[in-house]
GROMACS .gro file of C-alpha atoms in nm:
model
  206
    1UNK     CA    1  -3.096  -1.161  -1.490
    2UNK     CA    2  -2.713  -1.239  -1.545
    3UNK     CA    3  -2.617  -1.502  -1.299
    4UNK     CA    4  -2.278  -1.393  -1.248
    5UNK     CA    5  -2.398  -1.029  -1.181
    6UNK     CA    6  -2.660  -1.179  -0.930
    7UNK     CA    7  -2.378  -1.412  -0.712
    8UNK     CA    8  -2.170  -1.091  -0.768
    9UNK     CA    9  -2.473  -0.906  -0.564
   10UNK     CA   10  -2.504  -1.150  -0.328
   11UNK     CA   11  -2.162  -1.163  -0.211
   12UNK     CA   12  -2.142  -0.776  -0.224
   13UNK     CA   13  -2.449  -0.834  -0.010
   14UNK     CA   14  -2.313  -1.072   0.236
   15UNK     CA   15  -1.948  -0.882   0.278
   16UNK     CA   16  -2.205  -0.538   0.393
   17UNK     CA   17  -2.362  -0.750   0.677
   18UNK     CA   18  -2.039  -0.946   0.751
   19UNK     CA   19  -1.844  -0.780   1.055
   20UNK     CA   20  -1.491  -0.726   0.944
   21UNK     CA   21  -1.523  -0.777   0.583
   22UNK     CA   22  -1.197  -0.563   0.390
   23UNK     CA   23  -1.201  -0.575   0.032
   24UNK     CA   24  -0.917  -0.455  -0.154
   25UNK     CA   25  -0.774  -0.396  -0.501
   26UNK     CA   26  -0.485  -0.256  -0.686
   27UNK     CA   27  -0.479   0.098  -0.840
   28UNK     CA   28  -0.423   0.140  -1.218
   29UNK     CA   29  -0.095   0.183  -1.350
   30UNK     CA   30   0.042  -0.008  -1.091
   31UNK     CA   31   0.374  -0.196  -1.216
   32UNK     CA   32   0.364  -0.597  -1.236
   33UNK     CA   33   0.383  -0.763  -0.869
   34UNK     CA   34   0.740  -0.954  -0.936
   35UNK     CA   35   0.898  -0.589  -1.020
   36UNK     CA   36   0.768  -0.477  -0.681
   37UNK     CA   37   0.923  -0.718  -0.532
   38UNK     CA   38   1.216  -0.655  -0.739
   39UNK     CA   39   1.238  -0.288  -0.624
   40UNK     CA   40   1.122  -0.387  -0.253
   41UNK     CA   41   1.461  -0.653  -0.248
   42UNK     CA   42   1.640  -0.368  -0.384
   43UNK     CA   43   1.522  -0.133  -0.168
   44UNK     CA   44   1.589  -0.366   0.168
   45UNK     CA   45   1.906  -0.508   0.040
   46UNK     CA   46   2.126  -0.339   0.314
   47UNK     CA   47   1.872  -0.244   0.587
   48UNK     CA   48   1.494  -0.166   0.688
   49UNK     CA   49   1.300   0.043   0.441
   50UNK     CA   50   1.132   0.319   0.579
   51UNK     CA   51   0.709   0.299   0.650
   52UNK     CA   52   0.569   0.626   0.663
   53UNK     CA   53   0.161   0.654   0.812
   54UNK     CA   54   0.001   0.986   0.690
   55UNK     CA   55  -0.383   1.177   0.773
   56UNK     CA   56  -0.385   0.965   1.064
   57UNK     CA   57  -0.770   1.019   1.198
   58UNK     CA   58  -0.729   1.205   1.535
   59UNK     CA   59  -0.813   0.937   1.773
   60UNK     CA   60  -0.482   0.762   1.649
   61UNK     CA   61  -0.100   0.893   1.814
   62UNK     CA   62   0.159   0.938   1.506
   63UNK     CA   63   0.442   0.672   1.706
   64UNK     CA   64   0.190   0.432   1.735
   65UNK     CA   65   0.032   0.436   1.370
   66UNK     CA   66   0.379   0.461   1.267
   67UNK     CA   67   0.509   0.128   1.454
   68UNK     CA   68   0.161  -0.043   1.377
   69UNK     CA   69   0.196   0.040   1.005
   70UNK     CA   70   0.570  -0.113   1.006
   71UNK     CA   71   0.464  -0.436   1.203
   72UNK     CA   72   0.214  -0.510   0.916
   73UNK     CA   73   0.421  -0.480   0.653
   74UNK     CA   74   0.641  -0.686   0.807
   75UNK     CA   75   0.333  -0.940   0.881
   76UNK     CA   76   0.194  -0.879   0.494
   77UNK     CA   77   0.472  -0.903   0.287
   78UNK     CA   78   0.536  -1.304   0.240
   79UNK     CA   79   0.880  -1.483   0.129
   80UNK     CA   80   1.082  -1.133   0.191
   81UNK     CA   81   1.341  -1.076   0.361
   82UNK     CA   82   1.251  -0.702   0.358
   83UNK     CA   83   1.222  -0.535   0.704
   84UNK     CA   84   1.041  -0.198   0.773
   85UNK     CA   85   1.114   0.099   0.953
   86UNK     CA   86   0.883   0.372   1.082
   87UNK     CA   87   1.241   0.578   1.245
   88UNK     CA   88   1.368   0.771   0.971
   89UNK     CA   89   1.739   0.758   1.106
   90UNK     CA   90   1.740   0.375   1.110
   91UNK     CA   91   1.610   0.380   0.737
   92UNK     CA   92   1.911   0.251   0.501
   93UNK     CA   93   1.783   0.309   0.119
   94UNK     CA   94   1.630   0.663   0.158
   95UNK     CA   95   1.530   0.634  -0.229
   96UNK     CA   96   1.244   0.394  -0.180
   97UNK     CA   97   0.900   0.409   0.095
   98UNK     CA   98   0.622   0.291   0.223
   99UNK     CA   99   0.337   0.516   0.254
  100UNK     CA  100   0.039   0.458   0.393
  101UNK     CA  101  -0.240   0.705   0.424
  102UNK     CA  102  -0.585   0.665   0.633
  103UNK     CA  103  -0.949   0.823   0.471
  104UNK     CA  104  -0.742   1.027   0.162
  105UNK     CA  105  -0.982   1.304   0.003
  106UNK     CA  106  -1.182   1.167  -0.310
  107UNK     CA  107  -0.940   1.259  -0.623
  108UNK     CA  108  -0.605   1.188  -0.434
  109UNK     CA  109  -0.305   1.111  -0.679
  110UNK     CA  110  -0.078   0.866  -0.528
  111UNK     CA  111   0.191   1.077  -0.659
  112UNK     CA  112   0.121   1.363  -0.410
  113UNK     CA  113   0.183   1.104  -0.130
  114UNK     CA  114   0.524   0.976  -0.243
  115UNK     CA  115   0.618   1.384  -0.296
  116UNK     CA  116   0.545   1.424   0.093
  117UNK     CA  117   0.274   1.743  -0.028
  118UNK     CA  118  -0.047   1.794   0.217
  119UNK     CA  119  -0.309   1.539   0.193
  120UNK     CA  120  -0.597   1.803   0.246
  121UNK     CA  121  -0.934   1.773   0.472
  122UNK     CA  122  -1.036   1.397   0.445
  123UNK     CA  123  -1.430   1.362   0.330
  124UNK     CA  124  -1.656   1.160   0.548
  125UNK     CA  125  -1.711   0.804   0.429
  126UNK     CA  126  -1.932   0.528   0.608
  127UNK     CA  127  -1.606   0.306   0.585
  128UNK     CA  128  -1.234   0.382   0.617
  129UNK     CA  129  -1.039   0.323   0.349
  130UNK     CA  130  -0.643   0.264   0.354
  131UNK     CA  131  -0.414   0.368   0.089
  132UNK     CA  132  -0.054   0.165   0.069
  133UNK     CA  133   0.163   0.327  -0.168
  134UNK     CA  134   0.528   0.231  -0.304
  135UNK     CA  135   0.770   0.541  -0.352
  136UNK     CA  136   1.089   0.603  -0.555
  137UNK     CA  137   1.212   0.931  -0.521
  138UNK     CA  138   0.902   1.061  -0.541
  139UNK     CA  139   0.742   0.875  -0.791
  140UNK     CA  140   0.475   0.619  -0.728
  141UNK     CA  141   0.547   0.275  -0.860
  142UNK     CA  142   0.262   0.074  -0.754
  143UNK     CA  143  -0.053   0.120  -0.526
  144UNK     CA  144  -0.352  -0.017  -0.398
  145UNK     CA  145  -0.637   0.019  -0.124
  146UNK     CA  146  -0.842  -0.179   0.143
  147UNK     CA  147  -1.197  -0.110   0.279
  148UNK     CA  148  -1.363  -0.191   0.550
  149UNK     CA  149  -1.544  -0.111   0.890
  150UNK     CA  150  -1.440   0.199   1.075
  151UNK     CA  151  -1.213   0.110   1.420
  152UNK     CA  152  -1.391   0.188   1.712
  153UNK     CA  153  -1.043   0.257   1.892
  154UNK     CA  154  -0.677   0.238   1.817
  155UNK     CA  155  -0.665  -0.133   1.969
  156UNK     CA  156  -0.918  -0.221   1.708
  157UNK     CA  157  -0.793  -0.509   1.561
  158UNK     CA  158  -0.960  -0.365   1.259
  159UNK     CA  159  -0.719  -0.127   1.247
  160UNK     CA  160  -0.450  -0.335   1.149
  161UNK     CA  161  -0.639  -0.596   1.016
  162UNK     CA  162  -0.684  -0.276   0.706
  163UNK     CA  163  -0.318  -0.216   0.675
  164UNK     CA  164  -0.259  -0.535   0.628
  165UNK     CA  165  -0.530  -0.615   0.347
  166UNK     CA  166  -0.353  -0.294   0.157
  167UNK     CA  167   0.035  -0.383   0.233
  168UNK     CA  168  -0.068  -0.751   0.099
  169UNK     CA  169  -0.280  -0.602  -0.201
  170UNK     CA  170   0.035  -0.428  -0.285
  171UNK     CA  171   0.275  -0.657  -0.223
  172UNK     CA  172   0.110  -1.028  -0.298
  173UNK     CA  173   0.241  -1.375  -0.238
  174UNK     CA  174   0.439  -1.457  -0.597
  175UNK     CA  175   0.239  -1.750  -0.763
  176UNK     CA  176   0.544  -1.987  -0.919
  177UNK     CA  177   0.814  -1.828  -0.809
  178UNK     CA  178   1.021  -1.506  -0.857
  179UNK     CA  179   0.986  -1.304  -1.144
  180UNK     CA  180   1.325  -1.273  -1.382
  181UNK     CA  181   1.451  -1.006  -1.571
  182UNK     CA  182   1.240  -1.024  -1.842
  183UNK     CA  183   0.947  -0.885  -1.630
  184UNK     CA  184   1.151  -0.609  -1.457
  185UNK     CA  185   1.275  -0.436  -1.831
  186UNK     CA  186   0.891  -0.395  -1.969
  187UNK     CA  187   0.797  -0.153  -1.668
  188UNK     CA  188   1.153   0.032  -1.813
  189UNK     CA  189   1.268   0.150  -1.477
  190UNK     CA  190   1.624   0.022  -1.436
  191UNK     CA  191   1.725  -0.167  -1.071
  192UNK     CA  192   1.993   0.010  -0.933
  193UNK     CA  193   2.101   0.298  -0.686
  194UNK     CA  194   2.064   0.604  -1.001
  195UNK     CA  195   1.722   0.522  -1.062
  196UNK     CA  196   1.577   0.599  -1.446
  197UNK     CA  197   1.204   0.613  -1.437
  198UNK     CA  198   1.042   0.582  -1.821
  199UNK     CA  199   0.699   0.453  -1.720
  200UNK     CA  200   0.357   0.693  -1.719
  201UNK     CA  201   0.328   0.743  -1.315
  202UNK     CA  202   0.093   0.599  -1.118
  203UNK     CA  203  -0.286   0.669  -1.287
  204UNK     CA  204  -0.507   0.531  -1.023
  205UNK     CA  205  -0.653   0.777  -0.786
  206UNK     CA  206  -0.844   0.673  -0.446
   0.00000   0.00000   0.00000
């Protein structure tokens, strides 16, 4: 048996049994991490950047979600200087978004999040999973998704504890620094209030 695939088991294994274990990943076509936080700069330059919580599961208020899902942006996102809204009036770039949406249906496209259309009936899973998405106009630029146990109650700390693993997934720590220019022209979408999107949109779907 291939060792790597067996420690691979066994800490598969050990995250089922582990209370509070998230996993997350990024979603394909995702662009590079230093042009999201290229875009997210951009984006917060003059003023809070709006955080939008959709399919909220019905034991959890909108306000709430809403405020929760802004406070762990704030809380994910590291060396930014980014803040985040959930009040649509006090949102100053209303080009870019952060959407995050609880338990989507199987076969979601990112890009139906960022357009504001109906999520549709969420199917049962044994876990909740937590979609972050970053919108311009529209258009998703980057995604990515956390797992994990279910909240037994809006004060879950699980609850957040998910967003966060998502927002971070999204948005993580740069490793040696910001990213220049150079990174920012190969994803072809030009930094600047008329935004010109070339790229394929978002492919992954949750």
């Amino acid at each position: 048996m291939d060792h790597k695939l067996t420690s691979r088991g066994l800490v598969t294994a050990a995250c089922l049994v582990l209370a509070g274990c998230v996993t997350a990943s990024d979603l394909a076509g995702s662009i590079g991490s230093g042009a999201r936080r290229s875009y997210l700069d951009h984006a917060g330059r003059d003023g809070p950047v709006l955080a939008v919580a959709v399919n909220l599961p019905a034991s959890l208020s909108a306000e709430a979600t809403g405020q929760l899902v802004a406070r762990a942006a704030g809380d994910a996102i590291t060396e930014t200087t980014t803040r985040f809204t959930n009040d649509p009036g006090l949102a100053r770039n209303r080009d870019y978004r952060l959407v995050v949406v609880f338990d989507p249906p199987r076969g979601t496209a990112p890009s139906t999040l960022c357009e504001g259309a109906p999520v549709g009936v969420t199917q049962g899973r044994p876990e909740m999973l937590v979609g972050a998405i970053f919108c311009a106009r529209g258009q998703a630029l980057a995604g990515a998704r956390a797992s994990g146990p279910r909240p037994r109650s809006p004060n879950d700390p699980a609850l957040s504890k998910l967003v966060r693993a998502a927002i971070g997934e999204l948005f993580p720590t740069p490793i040696g620094g910001p990213k220049g220019a150079s990174e920012r022209a190969l994803d072809g979408i030009q930094l600047s209030p008329g935004i010109r999107l070339t790229r394929s949109p978002l492919e992954g779907i949750f």
